[in-house]
């Protein structure tokens, strides 16, 4: 197992070499933030700048989304990938959002990242099932063998399902009332790749501008169903939510039902298996006869 | 409109008065090729069914975006019906297979947020099944009548 310090120097060396040889035109990694324990994604465009890249226990951001949103000029793009990033990239490849030949993936086996204020592993990393990158061009260090540190990730969903409809309505209306509709969950979601989100289609009127339970619920329920069964469980939505809403409880509900109905699958395990709602079987479950 | 000055709490009184007058409002998305024709046949045969249902014709049940259903509830519908051709009979060959998968998930999803599953029905009704259309509307209307008006996530609130 390589230490984060080793990984950092390896990322710098490889990114620098790839940029110098002009194999890639830019590299996406992390840079140090203003304060200790802070980091932010960084797009590096020259070999000299590769020294700005860092890697430590607090590199919490998921880079997969930056491949889709950053304007990364022409040519190949290099990116550091951990388990969650590789699943996000596979999802984007499957959706036709990225081309594999335009990517150079530098794999990192991830031990989980921490919250700087508490020094504890993030919730999303405790629940992580794929710590090793699924796809990569070259791997730094060796693979890790850790599984999820949480026994049943669906436990919260099962608890909620046991409540009555009215109790559940109370629970979720309390959640959605706190939503400020900043749309940060959409902006970080590697599954949200629409050029124009339904909330931005002002002329269509899908999303009203009022601050009300109905509008918040409309945003929350619809957005979560859009990513829904394609959720890679990276937990970024929950991490960035300024209102600290339990958004993974919504994502996991769709996943749990999809597993029950269509059989278990892992989102982003490869770049060719269609997502359950993109395909069908003649012998699917029939409830509507 | 006259205002009764003897009423103590006008707001509460209006709510009960509205509830007493309340009739279910059910929105039915009906596929142009099967269910809409089935509903037409029910009319031609002079079949009796509750007038609580409003039909909305769509080219295919696959056209029904799950957010249409949520919007119906937010805008004040008490129940939603999504109807289409039987699997295998879709005019566009595969539309309703996708609807089936989508709605299997979405019904459970809305239930998770507290909307009773009886309020949201999906049924396959062919062009010749006028009786099934009538029975479905009666079933939906009875279920919604039993549950009462839907105020969950509704825009106007209560």
Tab-separated table of C-alpha atoms in Angstrom:
chain	number	residue	atom	x	y	z
A	1	UNK	CA	0.000	0.000	0.000
A	2	UNK	CA	1.422	3.331	-1.062
A	3	UNK	CA	1.260	6.302	1.310
A	4	UNK	CA	-0.559	9.433	0.152
A	5	UNK	CA	2.824	11.186	-0.036
A	6	UNK	CA	4.087	8.538	-2.479
A	7	UNK	CA	0.882	8.803	-4.484
A	8	UNK	CA	1.248	12.585	-4.650
A	9	UNK	CA	4.789	12.445	-6.014
A	10	UNK	CA	3.786	9.704	-8.471
A	11	UNK	CA	0.847	11.786	-9.757
A	12	UNK	CA	3.109	14.813	-10.216
A	13	UNK	CA	5.758	12.762	-12.032
A	14	UNK	CA	3.312	11.009	-14.349
A	15	UNK	CA	1.246	14.083	-15.124
A	16	UNK	CA	4.420	16.043	-15.801
A	17	UNK	CA	5.813	13.344	-18.094
A	18	UNK	CA	2.559	12.915	-20.014
A	19	UNK	CA	2.238	16.672	-20.505
A	20	UNK	CA	5.872	17.031	-21.547
A	21	UNK	CA	5.600	14.244	-24.121
A	22	UNK	CA	2.330	15.841	-25.272
A	23	UNK	CA	0.471	12.560	-24.845
A	24	UNK	CA	-2.231	14.578	-23.089
A	25	UNK	CA	-3.160	18.229	-23.426
A	26	UNK	CA	-4.266	18.641	-19.822
A	27	UNK	CA	-4.441	16.728	-16.578
A	28	UNK	CA	-7.190	16.892	-13.973
A	29	UNK	CA	-6.205	16.407	-10.333
A	30	UNK	CA	-6.400	18.312	-7.066
A	31	UNK	CA	-4.614	21.400	-5.792
A	32	UNK	CA	-4.189	22.664	-2.250
A	33	UNK	CA	-6.821	25.080	-1.040
A	34	UNK	CA	-6.149	28.270	0.890
A	35	UNK	CA	-6.349	26.564	4.278
A	36	UNK	CA	-4.904	23.358	5.603
A	37	UNK	CA	-6.975	20.326	4.697
A	38	UNK	CA	-8.719	22.110	1.846
A	39	UNK	CA	-8.427	21.023	-1.753
A	40	UNK	CA	-10.047	21.816	-5.037
A	41	UNK	CA	-9.949	20.233	-8.485
A	42	UNK	CA	-7.268	21.607	-10.777
A	43	UNK	CA	-6.772	21.399	-14.534
A	44	UNK	CA	-3.059	21.426	-15.328
A	45	UNK	CA	-1.966	22.404	-18.835
A	46	UNK	CA	1.841	22.482	-18.614
A	47	UNK	CA	4.500	20.157	-17.219
A	48	UNK	CA	5.764	22.879	-14.880
A	49	UNK	CA	2.308	23.301	-13.337
A	50	UNK	CA	2.157	19.575	-12.548
A	51	UNK	CA	4.027	20.392	-9.328
A	52	UNK	CA	0.873	22.143	-8.100
A	53	UNK	CA	-0.966	18.811	-7.935
A	54	UNK	CA	-1.504	17.303	-4.510
A	55	UNK	CA	-2.900	14.119	-3.061
A	56	UNK	CA	-3.791	13.607	0.589
A	57	UNK	CA	-6.542	12.285	2.817
A	58	UNK	CA	-8.704	15.354	2.181
A	59	UNK	CA	-9.040	15.224	-1.615
A	60	UNK	CA	-12.783	14.787	-1.347
A	61	UNK	CA	-13.947	16.009	-4.757
A	62	UNK	CA	-15.031	13.558	-7.442
A	63	UNK	CA	-13.137	14.377	-10.639
A	64	UNK	CA	-15.348	12.436	-13.071
A	65	UNK	CA	-17.776	15.340	-13.397
A	66	UNK	CA	-14.951	17.750	-14.302
A	67	UNK	CA	-14.252	15.758	-17.457
A	68	UNK	CA	-17.757	16.676	-18.566
A	69	UNK	CA	-17.899	20.287	-17.442
A	70	UNK	CA	-14.342	21.618	-17.866
A	71	UNK	CA	-13.432	22.914	-21.271
A	72	UNK	CA	-10.379	20.696	-21.677
A	73	UNK	CA	-9.217	21.864	-25.124
A	74	UNK	CA	-8.426	19.465	-27.951
A	75	UNK	CA	-6.786	16.081	-27.576
A	76	UNK	CA	-6.401	13.607	-24.797
A	77	UNK	CA	-7.191	14.425	-21.212
A	78	UNK	CA	-5.390	12.845	-18.277
A	79	UNK	CA	-7.224	12.354	-15.018
A	80	UNK	CA	-6.574	10.783	-11.633
A	81	UNK	CA	-9.121	8.028	-11.007
A	82	UNK	CA	-10.125	6.244	-7.839
A	83	UNK	CA	-12.938	3.696	-7.591
A	84	UNK	CA	-15.732	6.268	-7.605
A	85	UNK	CA	-14.215	8.264	-10.484
A	86	UNK	CA	-13.783	5.147	-12.608
A	87	UNK	CA	-17.443	4.212	-12.133
A	88	UNK	CA	-18.493	7.745	-13.046
A	89	UNK	CA	-16.306	7.650	-16.156
A	90	UNK	CA	-17.718	4.263	-17.170
A	91	UNK	CA	-21.215	5.692	-16.839
A	92	UNK	CA	-20.295	8.668	-19.015
A	93	UNK	CA	-18.650	6.356	-21.592
A	94	UNK	CA	-21.794	4.230	-21.694
A	95	UNK	CA	-23.963	7.327	-22.119
A	96	UNK	CA	-21.772	8.463	-25.003
A	97	UNK	CA	-20.625	11.550	-23.123
A	98	UNK	CA	-16.918	10.691	-23.317
A	99	UNK	CA	-14.677	8.728	-25.674
A	100	UNK	CA	-12.272	6.246	-24.159
A	101	UNK	CA	-9.511	7.063	-26.660
A	102	UNK	CA	-9.558	10.674	-25.480
A	103	UNK	CA	-8.804	9.711	-21.888
A	104	UNK	CA	-5.639	8.761	-20.078
A	105	UNK	CA	-6.573	7.413	-16.661
A	106	UNK	CA	-4.030	7.360	-13.846
A	107	UNK	CA	-5.411	4.920	-11.292
A	108	UNK	CA	-5.158	5.352	-7.531
A	109	UNK	CA	-6.253	2.655	-5.090
A	110	UNK	CA	-8.164	4.655	-2.509
A	111	UNK	CA	-8.189	4.110	1.241
A	112	UNK	CA	-11.048	6.551	1.703
A	113	UNK	CA	-10.888	10.301	2.267
A	114	UNK	CA	-11.522	12.187	5.491
A	115	UNK	CA	-13.399	15.193	6.723
A	116	UNK	CA	-10.755	17.687	7.860
A	117	UNK	CA	-12.802	19.076	10.748
A	118	UNK	CA	-13.528	15.712	12.354
A	119	UNK	CA	-10.582	13.700	10.938
A	120	UNK	CA	-13.064	10.906	10.345
A	121	UNK	CA	-13.593	9.025	7.118
A	122	UNK	CA	-16.426	10.512	5.052
A	123	UNK	CA	-19.747	8.684	5.108
A	124	UNK	CA	-19.538	8.089	1.362
A	125	UNK	CA	-16.150	6.376	1.772
A	126	UNK	CA	-17.298	4.215	4.663
A	127	UNK	CA	-20.027	2.879	2.375
A	128	UNK	CA	-17.716	2.525	-0.636
A	129	UNK	CA	-17.782	-0.853	-2.348
A	130	UNK	CA	-15.196	-0.210	-5.081
A	131	UNK	CA	-12.002	1.335	-3.735
A	132	UNK	CA	-9.843	0.240	-6.635
A	133	UNK	CA	-10.320	1.906	-9.998
A	134	UNK	CA	-12.249	-0.340	-12.385
A	135	UNK	CA	-10.603	1.093	-15.498
A	136	UNK	CA	-7.220	2.783	-15.744
A	137	UNK	CA	-4.245	3.055	-18.076
A	138	UNK	CA	-1.633	2.843	-15.360
A	139	UNK	CA	-1.980	2.275	-11.659
A	140	UNK	CA	-0.031	3.999	-8.912
A	141	UNK	CA	1.001	1.571	-6.178
A	142	UNK	CA	-0.952	-1.625	-5.667
A	143	UNK	CA	-4.635	-2.394	-5.240
A	144	UNK	CA	-6.300	-2.332	-1.824
A	145	UNK	CA	-8.495	-5.083	-0.479
A	146	UNK	CA	-10.810	-3.092	1.823
A	147	UNK	CA	-14.524	-3.624	1.413
A	148	UNK	CA	-17.309	-1.373	2.697
A	149	UNK	CA	-17.027	-0.507	6.383
A	150	UNK	CA	-20.819	-0.360	6.692
A	151	UNK	CA	-22.654	-3.638	6.817
A	152	UNK	CA	-25.909	-2.835	5.055
A	153	UNK	CA	-26.049	0.384	3.054
A	154	UNK	CA	-29.801	-0.104	2.566
A	155	UNK	CA	-30.518	-0.177	6.312
A	156	UNK	CA	-31.783	3.439	6.399
A	157	UNK	CA	-34.074	2.821	3.419
A	158	UNK	CA	-35.536	-0.297	5.003
A	159	UNK	CA	-36.161	1.630	8.215
A	160	UNK	CA	-38.052	4.330	6.313
A	161	UNK	CA	-40.043	1.801	4.317
A	162	UNK	CA	-41.376	0.361	7.556
A	163	UNK	CA	-43.118	3.673	8.393
A	164	UNK	CA	-46.689	4.483	7.391
A	165	UNK	CA	-47.387	6.729	4.392
A	166	UNK	CA	-48.238	9.703	6.579
A	167	UNK	CA	-45.136	9.293	8.713
A	168	UNK	CA	-43.005	9.103	5.608
A	169	UNK	CA	-44.691	12.207	4.196
A	170	UNK	CA	-43.882	14.037	7.425
A	171	UNK	CA	-40.276	12.908	7.269
A	172	UNK	CA	-39.752	13.910	3.646
A	173	UNK	CA	-41.669	17.173	3.869
A	174	UNK	CA	-39.346	18.132	6.748
A	175	UNK	CA	-36.400	17.241	4.518
A	176	UNK	CA	-37.638	19.099	1.428
A	177	UNK	CA	-38.653	22.156	3.449
A	178	UNK	CA	-34.969	22.573	4.325
A	179	UNK	CA	-33.857	22.377	0.675
A	180	UNK	CA	-32.683	25.747	-0.657
A	181	UNK	CA	-32.645	24.572	-4.285
A	182	UNK	CA	-29.035	25.610	-4.861
A	183	UNK	CA	-28.809	22.659	-7.284
A	184	UNK	CA	-25.352	21.755	-6.008
A	185	UNK	CA	-26.404	18.081	-5.959
A	186	UNK	CA	-27.105	18.275	-9.673
A	187	UNK	CA	-23.902	20.133	-10.455
A	188	UNK	CA	-21.667	17.499	-8.839
A	189	UNK	CA	-23.622	14.430	-9.946
A	190	UNK	CA	-21.643	12.418	-12.527
A	191	UNK	CA	-24.963	10.959	-13.712
A	192	UNK	CA	-26.456	14.411	-14.477
A	193	UNK	CA	-25.217	15.006	-17.992
A	194	UNK	CA	-28.149	16.722	-19.744
A	195	UNK	CA	-27.071	19.769	-21.727
A	196	UNK	CA	-30.089	21.556	-20.336
A	197	UNK	CA	-31.530	20.430	-17.021
A	198	UNK	CA	-35.323	20.365	-16.645
A	199	UNK	CA	-35.003	22.957	-13.875
A	200	UNK	CA	-33.363	25.382	-16.301
A	201	UNK	CA	-36.044	25.071	-18.955
A	202	UNK	CA	-37.786	28.196	-17.729
A	203	UNK	CA	-40.104	28.438	-20.726
A	204	UNK	CA	-41.341	24.891	-20.142
A	205	UNK	CA	-42.210	25.738	-16.561
A	206	UNK	CA	-41.207	22.429	-15.032
A	207	UNK	CA	-39.622	24.109	-12.064
A	208	UNK	CA	-41.382	27.046	-10.421
A	209	UNK	CA	-39.478	29.805	-8.692
A	210	UNK	CA	-41.443	29.831	-5.444
A	211	UNK	CA	-39.793	28.770	-2.256
A	212	UNK	CA	-42.309	26.156	-1.183
A	213	UNK	CA	-42.533	22.526	-0.208
A	214	UNK	CA	-44.215	21.669	-3.507
A	215	UNK	CA	-41.467	23.222	-5.646
A	216	UNK	CA	-38.694	21.772	-3.491
A	217	UNK	CA	-40.273	18.325	-3.621
A	218	UNK	CA	-40.714	18.673	-7.374
A	219	UNK	CA	-37.006	19.413	-7.731
A	220	UNK	CA	-35.837	16.759	-5.284
A	221	UNK	CA	-38.039	13.903	-6.437
A	222	UNK	CA	-37.621	14.548	-10.150
A	223	UNK	CA	-33.862	15.086	-10.064
A	224	UNK	CA	-33.314	12.010	-7.948
A	225	UNK	CA	-35.394	9.902	-10.316
A	226	UNK	CA	-33.436	11.251	-13.305
A	227	UNK	CA	-30.135	9.993	-11.931
A	228	UNK	CA	-32.040	7.301	-10.074
A	229	UNK	CA	-31.103	3.785	-11.068
A	230	UNK	CA	-27.866	5.107	-12.650
A	231	UNK	CA	-26.510	6.313	-9.294
A	232	UNK	CA	-22.896	5.220	-8.782
A	233	UNK	CA	-23.261	5.806	-5.026
A	234	UNK	CA	-20.369	8.268	-4.924
A	235	UNK	CA	-22.276	10.232	-2.292
A	236	UNK	CA	-21.168	13.582	-3.717
A	237	UNK	CA	-24.714	15.026	-3.629
A	238	UNK	CA	-24.936	14.411	0.087
A	239	UNK	CA	-21.435	15.763	0.716
A	240	UNK	CA	-22.004	19.073	-1.079
A	241	UNK	CA	-25.543	19.678	0.198
A	242	UNK	CA	-25.418	22.884	2.265
A	243	UNK	CA	-28.648	21.884	4.004
A	244	UNK	CA	-27.200	18.445	4.871
A	245	UNK	CA	-30.159	16.590	3.396
A	246	UNK	CA	-30.029	12.763	3.477
A	247	UNK	CA	-30.009	12.499	-0.308
A	248	UNK	CA	-28.443	9.048	-0.488
A	249	UNK	CA	-31.551	7.677	1.204
A	250	UNK	CA	-33.412	8.709	-1.953
A	251	UNK	CA	-30.820	7.332	-4.399
A	252	UNK	CA	-30.580	4.061	-2.503
A	253	UNK	CA	-34.363	3.640	-2.605
A	254	UNK	CA	-34.314	3.600	-6.412
A	255	UNK	CA	-31.311	1.292	-6.441
A	256	UNK	CA	-32.877	-1.067	-3.924
A	257	UNK	CA	-36.093	-1.339	-5.933
A	258	UNK	CA	-34.165	-1.733	-9.174
A	259	UNK	CA	-32.122	-4.557	-7.627
A	260	UNK	CA	-35.315	-6.214	-6.385
A	261	UNK	CA	-37.116	-5.948	-9.707
A	262	UNK	CA	-34.390	-6.250	-12.344
A	263	UNK	CA	-31.763	-8.213	-10.437
A	264	UNK	CA	-28.542	-6.929	-8.890
A	265	UNK	CA	-26.121	-4.926	-10.975
A	266	UNK	CA	-23.283	-2.505	-10.385
A	267	UNK	CA	-23.563	0.862	-12.094
A	268	UNK	CA	-20.376	1.745	-13.942
A	269	UNK	CA	-18.770	-1.695	-13.685
A	270	UNK	CA	-18.222	-1.568	-17.449
A	271	UNK	CA	-18.991	0.759	-20.335
A	272	UNK	CA	-21.426	-1.410	-22.294
A	273	UNK	CA	-24.140	-3.003	-20.081
A	274	UNK	CA	-27.256	-0.859	-20.529
A	275	UNK	CA	-28.865	0.753	-17.478
A	276	UNK	CA	-32.112	-0.980	-16.418
A	277	UNK	CA	-34.378	1.813	-17.672
A	278	UNK	CA	-32.600	2.002	-21.037
A	279	UNK	CA	-33.585	-1.519	-21.933
A	280	UNK	CA	-36.361	-4.054	-21.339
A	281	UNK	CA	-37.117	-7.744	-21.315
A	282	UNK	CA	-40.284	-9.358	-22.612
A	283	UNK	CA	-40.540	-11.337	-19.376
A	284	UNK	CA	-40.226	-8.345	-17.032
A	285	UNK	CA	-42.246	-8.277	-13.806
A	286	UNK	CA	-45.912	-7.627	-14.635
A	287	UNK	CA	-47.980	-5.660	-12.146
A	288	UNK	CA	-50.268	-3.727	-14.434
A	289	UNK	CA	-52.442	-6.439	-15.987
B	1	UNK	CA	-71.128	35.062	-2.980
B	2	UNK	CA	-72.697	35.647	0.436
B	3	UNK	CA	-70.659	35.539	3.617
B	4	UNK	CA	-72.172	34.001	6.738
B	5	UNK	CA	-71.317	36.311	9.638
B	6	UNK	CA	-72.201	33.778	12.351
B	7	UNK	CA	-69.304	31.480	11.442
B	8	UNK	CA	-66.651	31.392	14.202
B	9	UNK	CA	-63.663	30.222	12.217
B	10	UNK	CA	-64.278	30.978	8.575
B	11	UNK	CA	-61.098	29.220	7.432
B	12	UNK	CA	-61.953	25.925	9.089
B	13	UNK	CA	-65.525	26.147	7.891
B	14	UNK	CA	-64.452	26.659	4.295
B	15	UNK	CA	-62.200	23.616	4.503
B	16	UNK	CA	-64.989	21.343	5.741
B	17	UNK	CA	-67.438	22.810	3.259
B	18	UNK	CA	-64.932	22.189	0.481
B	19	UNK	CA	-64.331	18.654	1.700
B	20	UNK	CA	-68.080	17.983	1.737
B	21	UNK	CA	-68.401	19.196	-1.840
B	22	UNK	CA	-65.195	17.447	-2.862
B	23	UNK	CA	-65.199	15.100	-5.803
B	24	UNK	CA	-62.098	13.182	-6.784
B	25	UNK	CA	-60.047	14.624	-9.587
B	26	UNK	CA	-58.309	11.819	-11.445
B	27	UNK	CA	-56.062	12.434	-14.409
B	28	UNK	CA	-55.800	9.545	-16.857
B	29	UNK	CA	-53.004	9.428	-19.416
B	30	UNK	CA	-54.471	7.324	-22.188
B	31	UNK	CA	-52.560	5.957	-25.124
B	32	UNK	CA	-53.981	7.094	-28.455
B	33	UNK	CA	-53.943	3.637	-30.025
B	34	UNK	CA	-55.481	1.472	-27.283
B	35	UNK	CA	-56.902	3.006	-24.150
B	36	UNK	CA	-58.312	6.109	-25.812
B	37	UNK	CA	-60.114	3.865	-28.290
B	38	UNK	CA	-61.224	1.651	-25.383
B	39	UNK	CA	-62.668	4.671	-23.590
B	40	UNK	CA	-64.410	5.694	-26.803
B	41	UNK	CA	-65.949	2.235	-27.073
B	42	UNK	CA	-67.118	2.452	-23.458
B	43	UNK	CA	-68.890	5.693	-24.396
B	44	UNK	CA	-70.430	4.182	-27.536
B	45	UNK	CA	-71.771	1.291	-25.461
B	46	UNK	CA	-73.290	3.780	-23.005
B	47	UNK	CA	-71.350	2.299	-20.119
B	48	UNK	CA	-71.769	4.069	-16.798
B	49	UNK	CA	-68.685	5.103	-14.841
B	50	UNK	CA	-67.879	7.934	-12.409
B	51	UNK	CA	-67.245	11.282	-14.070
B	52	UNK	CA	-64.184	11.873	-11.855
B	53	UNK	CA	-61.692	10.988	-14.518
B	54	UNK	CA	-60.202	13.432	-17.035
B	55	UNK	CA	-58.626	11.812	-20.044
B	56	UNK	CA	-55.409	13.154	-21.483
B	57	UNK	CA	-54.522	11.592	-24.784
B	58	UNK	CA	-50.861	10.782	-25.351
B	59	UNK	CA	-49.328	9.151	-28.450
B	60	UNK	CA	-48.009	6.237	-26.384
B	61	UNK	CA	-47.789	5.327	-22.721
B	62	UNK	CA	-44.034	5.668	-23.247
B	63	UNK	CA	-44.636	9.392	-23.725
B	64	UNK	CA	-45.643	9.691	-20.073
B	65	UNK	CA	-42.645	11.194	-18.372
B	66	UNK	CA	-42.666	10.309	-14.657
B	67	UNK	CA	-42.570	14.009	-13.885
B	68	UNK	CA	-46.012	14.401	-15.520
B	69	UNK	CA	-47.372	12.182	-12.762
B	70	UNK	CA	-45.713	14.139	-9.968
B	71	UNK	CA	-46.874	17.406	-11.535
B	72	UNK	CA	-50.457	16.169	-11.601
B	73	UNK	CA	-50.303	15.567	-7.841
B	74	UNK	CA	-48.613	18.908	-7.171
B	75	UNK	CA	-51.222	20.780	-9.212
B	76	UNK	CA	-54.121	19.262	-7.312
B	77	UNK	CA	-55.056	15.884	-8.783
B	78	UNK	CA	-56.145	13.284	-6.248
B	79	UNK	CA	-55.266	10.335	-8.430
B	80	UNK	CA	-53.383	9.528	-11.601
B	81	UNK	CA	-53.984	6.723	-14.078
B	82	UNK	CA	-51.482	5.733	-16.732
B	83	UNK	CA	-52.965	3.439	-19.366
B	84	UNK	CA	-51.506	1.934	-22.492
B	85	UNK	CA	-51.555	-1.012	-24.839
B	86	UNK	CA	-50.836	-4.469	-23.516
B	87	UNK	CA	-47.158	-5.455	-23.721
B	88	UNK	CA	-46.577	-6.750	-27.220
B	89	UNK	CA	-49.345	-4.603	-28.727
B	90	UNK	CA	-47.601	-1.232	-28.736
B	91	UNK	CA	-48.202	0.736	-31.928
B	92	UNK	CA	-44.547	1.778	-31.752
B	93	UNK	CA	-43.489	-1.815	-31.008
B	94	UNK	CA	-41.573	-1.265	-27.741
B	95	UNK	CA	-42.895	1.910	-26.066
B	96	UNK	CA	-44.856	0.238	-23.306
B	97	UNK	CA	-42.005	-2.099	-22.336
B	98	UNK	CA	-40.063	0.984	-21.290
B	99	UNK	CA	-43.136	2.403	-19.553
B	100	UNK	CA	-43.477	-0.825	-17.614
B	101	UNK	CA	-39.935	-0.664	-16.222
B	102	UNK	CA	-40.151	3.059	-15.507
B	103	UNK	CA	-43.511	2.888	-13.763
B	104	UNK	CA	-42.565	-0.187	-11.721
B	105	UNK	CA	-39.850	1.935	-10.148
B	106	UNK	CA	-41.762	5.214	-10.021
B	107	UNK	CA	-44.794	3.817	-8.189
B	108	UNK	CA	-42.532	2.547	-5.428
B	109	UNK	CA	-40.613	5.808	-5.493
B	110	UNK	CA	-43.681	7.999	-4.941
B	111	UNK	CA	-44.893	5.637	-2.241
B	112	UNK	CA	-41.562	6.177	-0.475
B	113	UNK	CA	-42.361	9.893	-0.244
B	114	UNK	CA	-45.733	9.197	1.333
B	115	UNK	CA	-48.108	9.280	-1.645
B	116	UNK	CA	-50.460	6.325	-1.274
B	117	UNK	CA	-49.937	3.772	-4.081
B	118	UNK	CA	-53.714	3.533	-4.617
B	119	UNK	CA	-53.639	7.078	-5.982
B	120	UNK	CA	-51.358	6.110	-8.838
B	121	UNK	CA	-52.512	3.234	-11.030
B	122	UNK	CA	-51.008	1.827	-14.196
B	123	UNK	CA	-53.137	-0.454	-16.397
B	124	UNK	CA	-52.961	-2.039	-19.793
B	125	UNK	CA	-56.297	-1.523	-21.581
B	126	UNK	CA	-56.712	-2.422	-25.237
B	127	UNK	CA	-59.045	-0.801	-27.758
B	128	UNK	CA	-61.657	-3.487	-27.322
B	129	UNK	CA	-61.607	-3.600	-23.523
B	130	UNK	CA	-64.310	-1.011	-22.851
B	131	UNK	CA	-65.461	-2.968	-19.823
B	132	UNK	CA	-61.979	-3.043	-18.369
B	133	UNK	CA	-61.712	0.716	-18.849
B	134	UNK	CA	-64.982	1.212	-16.975
B	135	UNK	CA	-63.886	-1.149	-14.175
B	136	UNK	CA	-60.513	0.577	-13.886
B	137	UNK	CA	-62.105	4.009	-13.580
B	138	UNK	CA	-64.589	2.706	-10.995
B	139	UNK	CA	-61.756	1.058	-9.056
B	140	UNK	CA	-59.602	4.195	-9.138
B	141	UNK	CA	-62.498	6.432	-8.184
B	142	UNK	CA	-63.490	4.202	-5.257
B	143	UNK	CA	-59.902	4.031	-4.005
B	144	UNK	CA	-59.454	7.810	-4.182
B	145	UNK	CA	-62.873	8.441	-2.610
B	146	UNK	CA	-61.813	6.266	0.290
B	147	UNK	CA	-58.521	8.128	0.743
B	148	UNK	CA	-60.042	11.594	0.390
B	149	UNK	CA	-58.424	14.645	-1.190
B	150	UNK	CA	-54.676	14.621	-1.669
B	151	UNK	CA	-52.916	17.487	0.088
B	152	UNK	CA	-49.471	15.936	0.058
B	153	UNK	CA	-46.904	18.177	-1.671
B	154	UNK	CA	-49.820	20.116	-3.184
B	155	UNK	CA	-49.018	23.599	-4.404
B	156	UNK	CA	-51.844	25.551	-2.792
B	157	UNK	CA	-51.386	23.657	0.437
B	158	UNK	CA	-54.358	23.361	2.688
